[in-house]
Amino acid sequence: MATLQSHEHLLSQIEQLQFNIEWTRQTVDDYGGNVEAELTQAKEHFSKLKFNFLELETKQTFMEHVLKNTWQTAQPEQQAADEVKAESKALKESNAALRTSIADKSSKVAEKYQQLQDSRAALKELLVEVDKENSVLAAVQAQVSEQQQQLGGADVAGGSASELP
């Protein structure tokens, strides 16, 4: 009896397969060549879907990378900008100090130059006075020697005229 049931079961499976084959033939006949066209179209859709999926995944990865690196790179850039600002401020302060120092030194040099010019003018005046005094002295010496010649030998006992001041 077990074999009879297994045969009946096999027979029902065969009938089921025949029905499936008939249904498949009828479906193929209904659609005809459209099955191949639909299959090709489905393959194209799947390839486009795969491409879109890969593109979106790549974009997501890129955006995550950009967002992570933006925070990391913005901080060193800000630090570099702050360092440049601090260095610029220090240079400005240094330049201001140098300008002040140069202004002080130039005013001192100008004062010393003015003092030198004043001293030079005073020395020129002194030279003019010395020249006048020398000419007066020369004139006095000329008068003394003229008077000595006039006196000639009269003052032999009194001393010589060269001892006069």
PDB file of C-alpha atoms in Angstrom, residues 4 6 25 27 59 66 75 78 83 87 126:
ATOM      1  CA  LEU A   4       0.538   2.673  -4.184  1.00  0.00           C
ATOM      2  CA  SER A   6       3.991   6.823  -3.450  1.00  0.00           C
ATOM      3  CA  ARG A  25       4.030  27.466 -22.687  1.00  0.00           C
ATOM      4  CA  THR A  27       2.632  32.397 -20.951  1.00  0.00           C
ATOM      5  CA  LYS A  59      28.996  60.440  -2.646  1.00  0.00           C
ATOM      6  CA  VAL A  66      34.832  66.184   3.623  1.00  0.00           C
ATOM      7  CA  GLN A  75      41.555  74.191  12.999  1.00  0.00           C
ATOM      8  CA  GLN A  78      42.786  79.018  12.037  1.00  0.00           C
ATOM      9  CA  GLU A  83      50.007  82.900  14.356  1.00  0.00           C
ATOM     10  CA  GLU A  87      53.507  87.779  14.287  1.00  0.00           C
ATOM     11  CA  LEU A 126      87.427 133.479  16.985  1.00  0.00           C
TER      12      LEU A 126
END
